[in-house]
mmCIF file of C-alpha atoms in Angstrom:
data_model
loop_
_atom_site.group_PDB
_atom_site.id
_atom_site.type_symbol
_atom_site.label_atom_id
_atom_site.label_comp_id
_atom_site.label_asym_id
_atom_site.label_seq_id
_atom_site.Cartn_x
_atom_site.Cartn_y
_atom_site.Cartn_z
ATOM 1 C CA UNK A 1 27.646 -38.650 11.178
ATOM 2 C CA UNK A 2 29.430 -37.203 13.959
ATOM 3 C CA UNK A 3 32.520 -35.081 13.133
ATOM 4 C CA UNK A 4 34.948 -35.102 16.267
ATOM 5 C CA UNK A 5 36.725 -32.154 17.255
ATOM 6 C CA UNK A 6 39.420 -31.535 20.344
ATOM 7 C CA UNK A 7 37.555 -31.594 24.015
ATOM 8 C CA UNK A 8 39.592 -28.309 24.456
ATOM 9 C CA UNK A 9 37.920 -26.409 20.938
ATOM 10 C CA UNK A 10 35.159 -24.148 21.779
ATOM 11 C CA UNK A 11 31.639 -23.953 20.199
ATOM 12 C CA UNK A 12 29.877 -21.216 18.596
ATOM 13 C CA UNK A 13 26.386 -21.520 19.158
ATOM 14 C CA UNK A 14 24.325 -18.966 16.742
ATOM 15 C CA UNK A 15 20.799 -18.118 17.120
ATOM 16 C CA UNK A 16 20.027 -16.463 14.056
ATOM 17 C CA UNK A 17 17.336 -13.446 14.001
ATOM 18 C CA UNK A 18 16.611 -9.813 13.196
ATOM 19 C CA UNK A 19 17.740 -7.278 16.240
ATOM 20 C CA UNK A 20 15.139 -4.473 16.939
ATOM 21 C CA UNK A 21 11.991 -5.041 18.960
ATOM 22 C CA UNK A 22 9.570 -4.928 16.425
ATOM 23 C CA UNK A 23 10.839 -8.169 15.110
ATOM 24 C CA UNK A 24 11.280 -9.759 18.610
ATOM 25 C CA UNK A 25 8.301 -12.404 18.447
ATOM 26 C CA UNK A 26 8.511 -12.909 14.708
ATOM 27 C CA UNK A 27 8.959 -16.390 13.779
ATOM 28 C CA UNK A 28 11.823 -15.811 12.347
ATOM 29 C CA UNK A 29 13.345 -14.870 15.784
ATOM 30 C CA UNK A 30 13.378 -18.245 17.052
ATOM 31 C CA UNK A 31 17.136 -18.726 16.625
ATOM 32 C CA UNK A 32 17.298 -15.477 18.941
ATOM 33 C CA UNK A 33 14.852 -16.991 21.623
ATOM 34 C CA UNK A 34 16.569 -20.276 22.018
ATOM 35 C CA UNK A 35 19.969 -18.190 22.812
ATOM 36 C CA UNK A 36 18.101 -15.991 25.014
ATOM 37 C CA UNK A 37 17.195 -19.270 27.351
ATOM 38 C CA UNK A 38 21.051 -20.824 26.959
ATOM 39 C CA UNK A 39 22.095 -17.707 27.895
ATOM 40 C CA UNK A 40 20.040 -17.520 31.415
ATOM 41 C CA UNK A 41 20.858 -21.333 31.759
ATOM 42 C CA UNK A 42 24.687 -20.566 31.741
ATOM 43 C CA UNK A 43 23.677 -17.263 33.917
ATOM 44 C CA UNK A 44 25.076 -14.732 31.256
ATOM 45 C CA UNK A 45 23.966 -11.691 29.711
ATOM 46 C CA UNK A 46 24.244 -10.615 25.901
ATOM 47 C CA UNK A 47 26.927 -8.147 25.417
ATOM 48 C CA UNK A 48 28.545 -6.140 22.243
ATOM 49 C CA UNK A 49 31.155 -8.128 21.035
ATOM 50 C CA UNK A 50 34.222 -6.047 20.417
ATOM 51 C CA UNK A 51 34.046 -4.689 16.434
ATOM 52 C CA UNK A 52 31.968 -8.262 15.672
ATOM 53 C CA UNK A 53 28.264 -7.511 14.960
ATOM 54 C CA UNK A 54 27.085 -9.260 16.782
ATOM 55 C CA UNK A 55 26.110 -9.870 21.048
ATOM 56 C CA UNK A 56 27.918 -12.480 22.813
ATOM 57 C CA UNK A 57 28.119 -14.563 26.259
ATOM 58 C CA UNK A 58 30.657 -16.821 27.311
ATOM 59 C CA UNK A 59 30.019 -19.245 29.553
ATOM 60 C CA UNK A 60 30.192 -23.597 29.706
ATOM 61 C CA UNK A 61 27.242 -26.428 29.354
ATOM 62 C CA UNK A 62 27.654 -29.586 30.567
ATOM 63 C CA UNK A 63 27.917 -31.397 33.215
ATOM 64 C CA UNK A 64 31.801 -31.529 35.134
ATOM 65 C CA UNK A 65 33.829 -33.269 33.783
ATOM 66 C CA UNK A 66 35.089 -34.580 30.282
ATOM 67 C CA UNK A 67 31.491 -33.385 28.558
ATOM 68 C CA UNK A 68 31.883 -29.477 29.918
ATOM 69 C CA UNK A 69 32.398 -27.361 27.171
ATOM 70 C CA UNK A 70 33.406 -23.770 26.488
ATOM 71 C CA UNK A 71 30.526 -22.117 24.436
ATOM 72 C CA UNK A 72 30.104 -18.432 22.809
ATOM 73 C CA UNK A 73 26.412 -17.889 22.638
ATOM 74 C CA UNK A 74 26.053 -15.391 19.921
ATOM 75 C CA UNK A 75 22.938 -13.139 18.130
ATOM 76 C CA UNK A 76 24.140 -11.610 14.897
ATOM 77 C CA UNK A 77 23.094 -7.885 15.168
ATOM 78 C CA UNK A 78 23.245 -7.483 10.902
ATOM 79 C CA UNK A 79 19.747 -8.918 10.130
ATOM 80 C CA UNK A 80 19.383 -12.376 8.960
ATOM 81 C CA UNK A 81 20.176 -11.988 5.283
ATOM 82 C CA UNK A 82 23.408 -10.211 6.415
ATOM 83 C CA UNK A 83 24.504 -13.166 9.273
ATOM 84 C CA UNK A 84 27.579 -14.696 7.549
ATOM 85 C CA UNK A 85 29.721 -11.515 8.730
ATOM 86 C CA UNK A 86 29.464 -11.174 12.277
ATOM 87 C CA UNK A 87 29.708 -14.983 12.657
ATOM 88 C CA UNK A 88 33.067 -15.268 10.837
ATOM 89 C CA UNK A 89 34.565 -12.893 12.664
ATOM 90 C CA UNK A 90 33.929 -14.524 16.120
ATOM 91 C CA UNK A 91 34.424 -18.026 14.498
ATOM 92 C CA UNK A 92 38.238 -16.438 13.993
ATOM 93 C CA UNK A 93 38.027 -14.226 16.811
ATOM 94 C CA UNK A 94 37.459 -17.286 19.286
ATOM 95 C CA UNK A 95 39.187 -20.019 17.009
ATOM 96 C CA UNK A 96 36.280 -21.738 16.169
ATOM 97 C CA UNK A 97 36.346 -25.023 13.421
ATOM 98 C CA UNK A 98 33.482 -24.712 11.473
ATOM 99 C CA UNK A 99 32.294 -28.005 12.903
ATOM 100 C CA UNK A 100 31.919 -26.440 15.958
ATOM 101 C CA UNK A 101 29.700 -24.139 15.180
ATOM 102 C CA UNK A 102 25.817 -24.391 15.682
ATOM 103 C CA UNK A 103 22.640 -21.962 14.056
ATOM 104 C CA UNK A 104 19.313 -22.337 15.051
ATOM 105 C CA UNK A 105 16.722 -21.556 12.986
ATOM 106 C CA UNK A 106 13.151 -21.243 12.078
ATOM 107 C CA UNK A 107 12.231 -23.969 9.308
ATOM 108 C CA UNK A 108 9.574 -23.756 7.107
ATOM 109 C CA UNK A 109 9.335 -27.420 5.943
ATOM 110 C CA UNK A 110 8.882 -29.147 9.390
ATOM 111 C CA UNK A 111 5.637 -29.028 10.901
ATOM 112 C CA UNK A 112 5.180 -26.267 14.119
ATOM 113 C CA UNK A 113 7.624 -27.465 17.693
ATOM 114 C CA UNK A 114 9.384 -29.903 15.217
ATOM 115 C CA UNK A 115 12.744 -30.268 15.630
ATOM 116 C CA UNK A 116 15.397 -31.887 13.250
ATOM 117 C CA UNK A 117 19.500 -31.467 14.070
ATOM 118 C CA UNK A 118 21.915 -32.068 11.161
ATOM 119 C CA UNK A 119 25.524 -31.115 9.946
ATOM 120 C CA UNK A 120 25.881 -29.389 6.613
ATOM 121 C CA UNK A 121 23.335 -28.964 3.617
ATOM 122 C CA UNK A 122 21.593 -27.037 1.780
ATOM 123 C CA UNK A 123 19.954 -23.718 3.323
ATOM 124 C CA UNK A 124 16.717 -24.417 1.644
ATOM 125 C CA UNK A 125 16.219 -21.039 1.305
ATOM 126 C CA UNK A 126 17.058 -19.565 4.930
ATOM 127 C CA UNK A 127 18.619 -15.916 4.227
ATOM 128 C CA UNK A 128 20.560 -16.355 7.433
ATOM 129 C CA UNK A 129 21.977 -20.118 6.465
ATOM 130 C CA UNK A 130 22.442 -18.945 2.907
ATOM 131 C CA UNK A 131 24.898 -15.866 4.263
ATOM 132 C CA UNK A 132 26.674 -18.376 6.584
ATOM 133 C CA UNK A 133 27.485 -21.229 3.725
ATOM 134 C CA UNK A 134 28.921 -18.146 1.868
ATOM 135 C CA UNK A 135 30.975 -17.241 4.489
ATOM 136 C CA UNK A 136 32.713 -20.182 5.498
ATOM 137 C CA UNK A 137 31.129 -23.254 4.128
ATOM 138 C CA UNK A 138 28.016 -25.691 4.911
ATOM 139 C CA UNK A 139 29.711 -28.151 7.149
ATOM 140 C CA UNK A 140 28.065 -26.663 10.465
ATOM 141 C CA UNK A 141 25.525 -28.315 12.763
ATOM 142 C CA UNK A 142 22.172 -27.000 12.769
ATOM 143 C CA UNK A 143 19.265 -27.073 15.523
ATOM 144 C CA UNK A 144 16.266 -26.471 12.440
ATOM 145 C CA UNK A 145 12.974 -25.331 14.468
ATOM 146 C CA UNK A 146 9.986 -26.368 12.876
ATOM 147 C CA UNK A 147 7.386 -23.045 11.963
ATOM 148 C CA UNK A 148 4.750 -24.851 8.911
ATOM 149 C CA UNK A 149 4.154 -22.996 6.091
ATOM 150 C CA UNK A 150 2.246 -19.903 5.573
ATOM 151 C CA UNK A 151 -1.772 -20.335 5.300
ATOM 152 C CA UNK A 152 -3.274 -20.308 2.023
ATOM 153 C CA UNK A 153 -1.788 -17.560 -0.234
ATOM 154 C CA UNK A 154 0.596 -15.693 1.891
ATOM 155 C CA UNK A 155 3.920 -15.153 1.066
ATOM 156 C CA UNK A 156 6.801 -16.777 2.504
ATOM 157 C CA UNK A 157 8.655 -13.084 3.562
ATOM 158 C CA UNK A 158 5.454 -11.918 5.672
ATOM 159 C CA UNK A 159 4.596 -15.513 7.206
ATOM 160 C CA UNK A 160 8.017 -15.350 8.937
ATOM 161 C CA UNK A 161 8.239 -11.586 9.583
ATOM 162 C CA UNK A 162 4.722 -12.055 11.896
ATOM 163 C CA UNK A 163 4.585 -12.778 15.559
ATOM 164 C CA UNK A 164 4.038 -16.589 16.480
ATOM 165 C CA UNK A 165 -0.072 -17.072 16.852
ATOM 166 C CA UNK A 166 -1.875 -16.846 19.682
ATOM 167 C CA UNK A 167 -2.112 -20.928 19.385
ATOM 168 C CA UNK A 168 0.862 -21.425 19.011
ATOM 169 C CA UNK A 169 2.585 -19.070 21.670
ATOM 170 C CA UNK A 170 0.595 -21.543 24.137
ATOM 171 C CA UNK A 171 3.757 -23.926 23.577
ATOM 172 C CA UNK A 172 6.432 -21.909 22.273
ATOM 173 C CA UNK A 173 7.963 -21.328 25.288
ATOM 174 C CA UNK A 174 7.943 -25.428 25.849
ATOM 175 C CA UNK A 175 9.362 -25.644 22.972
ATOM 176 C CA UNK A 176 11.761 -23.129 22.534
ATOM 177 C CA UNK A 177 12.780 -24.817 25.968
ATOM 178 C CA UNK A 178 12.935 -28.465 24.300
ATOM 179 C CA UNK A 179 15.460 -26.703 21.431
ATOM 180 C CA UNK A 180 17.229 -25.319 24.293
ATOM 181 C CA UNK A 181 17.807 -29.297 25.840
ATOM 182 C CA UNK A 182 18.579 -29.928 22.022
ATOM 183 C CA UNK A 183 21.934 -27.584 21.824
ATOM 184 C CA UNK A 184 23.124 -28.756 25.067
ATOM 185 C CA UNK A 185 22.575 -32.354 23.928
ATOM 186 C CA UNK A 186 24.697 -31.953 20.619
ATOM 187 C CA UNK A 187 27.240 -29.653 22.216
ATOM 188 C CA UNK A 188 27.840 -32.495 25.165
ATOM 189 C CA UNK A 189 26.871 -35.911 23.504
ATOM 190 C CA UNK A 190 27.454 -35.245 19.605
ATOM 191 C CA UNK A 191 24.932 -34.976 16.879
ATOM 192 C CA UNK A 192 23.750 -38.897 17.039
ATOM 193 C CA UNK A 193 23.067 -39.145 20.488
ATOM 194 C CA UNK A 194 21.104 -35.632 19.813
ATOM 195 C CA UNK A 195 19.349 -36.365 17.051
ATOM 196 C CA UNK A 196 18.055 -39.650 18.448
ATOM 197 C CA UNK A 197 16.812 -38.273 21.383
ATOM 198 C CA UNK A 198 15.547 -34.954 19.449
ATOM 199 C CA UNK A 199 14.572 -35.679 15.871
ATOM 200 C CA UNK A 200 11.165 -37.015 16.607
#
């Protein structure tokens, strides 16, 4: 289903993470690596956003024309259980319908590279999603990157708080990339162009 908003509303695209540079490679920083790559696309650079915690860049995707659209690119600063906060405030700081808004986000139950896009939901778990529905609602889009599950016996908690592996940082960065394509996709066609070109 997509859910039409004006050509003139912006989007708030949310890569959800922990800050600090001991969690920088985690798995769960995916959301955080895919907004680091919009954000060179557009040529922008994270900065504190005003009493939001959170980093922002402003900037457009899309080609010119009737499919360019505004974006905020932002990286709660809170830690993921904590996410919900900052991204109100710059949903209502930057007048943001809930529709508009997109979080990307590691995903346990789809296989490594695996991407799926939806609107609304449960959060399955996700800390970050969880603080978000509770904020303002399920009915955003999300770009859900695919991690596995943990080997054997781990738990859950340290699975995503470890660096990718060294097999699988030999494609993260094409697929961090492919996510990347993914955003600008549902931000410029709409989810169902998106997801058929994505959800493979």
């Amino acid at each position: 289903m997509d859910v039409t908003t004006p050509a003139s509303d912006p989007w708030l695209i949310v890569g959800l993470g922990n800050p600090g540079p001991e969690y920088a490679a985690n798995r769960h920083n995916v959301g955080f690596m895919v907004a680091d790559l919009l954000a060179q696309r557009i040529g922008g650079r994270f900065k504190r956003a005003g009493k939001a915690q959170a980093q922002v860049v402003e900037g457009r995707i899309g080609p010119p024309g009737p499919a360019n659209r505004r974006v905020v690119l932002a990286k709660p600063m809170s830690f993921m259980n904590l996410s919900g906060g900052p991204v109100n405030a710059l949903k209502d700081f930057y007048k943001v319908p809930v529709a508009n808004i997109v979080a990307i986000h590691d995903e346990l139950d789809i296989d490594y590279g695996i991407l799926r896009l939806k609107l609304g939901g449960g959060d399955n778990g996700h800390n970050g999603l969880k603080s978000m529905t509770k904020a303002f609602g399920a009915e955003y889009h999300r770009v859900r990157f695919g991690i596995g599950r943990p080997p054997g016996r781990m738990q859950v908690a340290d699975f995503v708080l470890k660096d990718f592996s060294s097999s699988e940082r030999k494609e993260l960065d094409y697929f961090v990339d492919r996510a990347a394509d993914a955003v600008e996709s549902l931000v410029t066609e709409g989810l169902e162009r998106a997801q058929s070109t994505y959800n493979s």
